[in-house]
Short mmCIF file of C-alpha atoms in Angstrom, two decimals:
data_model
loop_
_atom_site.label_atom_id
_atom_site.label_comp_id
_atom_site.label_asym_id
_atom_site.label_seq_id
_atom_site.Cartn_x
_atom_site.Cartn_y
_atom_site.Cartn_z
CA GLN P 202 -102.74 -19.45 40.13
CA VAL P 203 -106.50 -19.57 39.70
CA GLN P 204 -109.02 -21.47 41.80
CA LEU P 205 -112.26 -22.62 40.31
CA VAL P 206 -115.30 -23.67 42.25
CA GLU P 207 -118.33 -25.18 40.52
CA SER P 208 -121.90 -25.27 41.92
CA GLY P 209 -125.34 -25.86 40.98
CA GLY P 210 -125.43 -29.58 40.02
CA GLY P 211 -128.04 -31.87 41.35
CA LEU P 212 -130.74 -34.57 40.33
CA VAL P 213 -133.25 -33.30 37.82
CA GLN P 214 -135.83 -35.11 35.75
CA ALA P 215 -135.53 -35.45 31.81
CA GLY P 216 -136.83 -32.22 30.26
CA GLY P 217 -135.85 -30.07 33.22
CA SER P 218 -133.23 -27.39 33.71
CA LEU P 219 -130.22 -26.55 35.90
CA ARG P 220 -127.87 -23.70 36.07
CA LEU P 221 -124.18 -24.31 36.94
CA SER P 222 -121.91 -21.66 38.17
CA CYS P 223 -118.14 -21.57 38.38
CA ALA P 224 -116.61 -18.97 40.57
CA ALA P 225 -113.01 -18.01 40.01
CA SER P 226 -110.47 -16.51 42.46
CA GLY P 227 -107.90 -13.97 41.44
CA ARG P 228 -107.95 -10.92 39.28
CA THR P 229 -107.13 -12.39 35.99
CA PHE P 230 -110.49 -14.16 35.36
CA SER P 231 -111.38 -11.63 32.53
CA LEU P 232 -108.18 -12.57 30.70
CA TYR P 233 -109.09 -16.26 30.30
CA THR P 234 -111.34 -18.24 27.89
CA MET P 235 -113.52 -20.32 30.12
CA GLY P 236 -114.64 -23.81 29.20
CA TRP P 237 -117.04 -26.45 30.41
CA PHE P 238 -116.32 -30.07 30.24
CA ARG P 239 -118.11 -33.15 31.47
CA GLN P 240 -117.29 -36.66 32.39
CA PRO P 241 -120.02 -39.17 32.02
CA PRO P 242 -119.81 -42.35 34.13
CA GLY P 243 -117.40 -44.72 32.86
CA LYS P 244 -116.42 -42.39 29.97
CA GLU P 245 -113.79 -39.93 29.09
CA ARG P 246 -114.01 -36.27 29.85
CA GLU P 247 -115.63 -34.34 26.85
CA PHE P 248 -115.82 -30.70 25.76
CA VAL P 249 -119.19 -29.09 26.25
CA THR P 250 -118.75 -25.40 25.43
CA ALA P 251 -116.39 -22.47 25.77
CA ILE P 252 -116.68 -18.56 25.84
CA HIS P 253 -114.05 -16.07 25.01
CA ARG P 254 -112.85 -13.76 27.65
CA SER P 255 -114.94 -10.81 26.10
CA SER P 256 -117.91 -12.98 25.65
CA SER P 257 -117.88 -12.18 21.95
CA ASN P 258 -117.54 -15.65 20.95
CA THR P 259 -118.97 -18.97 22.09
CA TYR P 260 -118.67 -22.62 20.85
CA TYR P 261 -120.79 -25.55 21.65
CA ALA P 262 -120.47 -29.41 21.10
CA ASP P 263 -123.13 -30.55 18.82
CA SER P 264 -124.66 -32.68 21.62
CA VAL P 265 -125.75 -29.62 23.62
CA LYS P 266 -126.23 -26.97 21.05
CA GLY P 267 -129.50 -25.36 21.21
CA ARG P 268 -130.14 -26.67 24.78
CA PHE P 269 -127.04 -25.30 26.70
CA THR P 270 -125.98 -21.72 27.11
CA ILE P 271 -122.79 -20.41 28.33
CA SER P 272 -122.39 -16.91 29.73
CA ARG P 273 -119.93 -15.03 31.99
CA ASP P 274 -119.77 -12.05 34.26
CA ASN P 275 -116.31 -10.72 34.56
CA ALA P 276 -117.37 -8.29 37.36
CA LYS P 277 -118.26 -11.37 39.38
CA ASN P 278 -115.47 -13.72 38.15
CA THR P 279 -118.03 -16.25 37.35
CA VAL P 280 -119.07 -18.33 34.42
CA TYR P 281 -122.45 -19.98 34.03
CA LEU P 282 -123.95 -22.91 32.07
CA GLN P 283 -127.58 -22.82 31.63
CA MET P 284 -128.87 -26.40 30.74
CA ASN P 285 -132.38 -26.75 29.42
CA ASN P 286 -134.28 -29.78 28.11
CA LEU P 287 -131.80 -32.06 29.95
CA LYS P 288 -131.55 -35.66 28.84
CA PRO P 289 -130.26 -38.80 30.68
CA GLU P 290 -127.23 -38.73 28.54
CA ASP P 291 -126.37 -35.42 29.92
CA THR P 292 -125.60 -37.15 33.36
CA ALA P 293 -121.94 -36.45 34.15
CA VAL P 294 -119.60 -34.52 36.35
CA TYR P 295 -119.25 -31.21 34.88
CA TYR P 296 -116.05 -29.14 35.21
CA CYS P 297 -115.11 -25.67 34.45
CA ALA P 298 -111.55 -24.74 33.33
CA THR P 299 -109.42 -21.79 31.99
CA SER P 300 -107.64 -21.51 28.77
CA PRO P 301 -105.27 -18.67 27.62
CA GLY P 302 -107.29 -17.87 24.67
CA GLY P 303 -109.27 -19.10 21.60
CA LEU P 304 -112.06 -21.34 21.93
CA PRO P 305 -110.15 -24.76 22.30
CA ILE P 306 -112.04 -28.18 22.56
CA ARG P 307 -109.25 -30.19 23.83
CA SER P 308 -108.81 -30.52 27.57
CA SER P 309 -105.05 -30.31 27.21
CA GLU P 310 -105.33 -26.64 26.28
CA TYR P 311 -107.00 -25.78 29.67
CA ARG P 312 -104.81 -25.19 32.67
CA TYR P 313 -106.83 -24.61 35.69
CA TRP P 314 -109.75 -26.89 36.60
CA GLY P 315 -112.43 -26.95 39.22
CA GLN P 316 -113.37 -30.01 41.29
CA GLY P 317 -116.51 -30.70 39.39
CA THR P 318 -120.23 -30.75 40.13
CA GLN P 319 -122.44 -33.81 39.64
CA VAL P 320 -125.41 -33.60 37.41
CA THR P 321 -127.85 -36.53 37.19
CA VAL P 322 -130.75 -36.67 34.74
CA SER P 323 -133.38 -39.17 35.41
CA SER P 324 -135.70 -40.71 32.77
#
């Protein structure tokens, strides 16, 4: 069992930045691929980015490429999402999740999920 807790969300103006954190419990954090998803209001949950357990590989949705950066610190059991040049369309609840491996983009391939943190970008 892995418990995930996201933090760092909030209200920011367009063009601003936020850094989300996702802290994981347990000793197996370093074995998992970690992903970030988001769910905009009234829409389905969508893939944002993922990072391999060794940080050797990452993958980004086209909509955030060049603006968002995922990283992880296995010693702290934490994965981060640095979000720059935020746009109103980035407004969503952001979730972190664990996957056994690879860099999957489907939510069905992620097992453990956090409760989410709200990000609101004003225009």
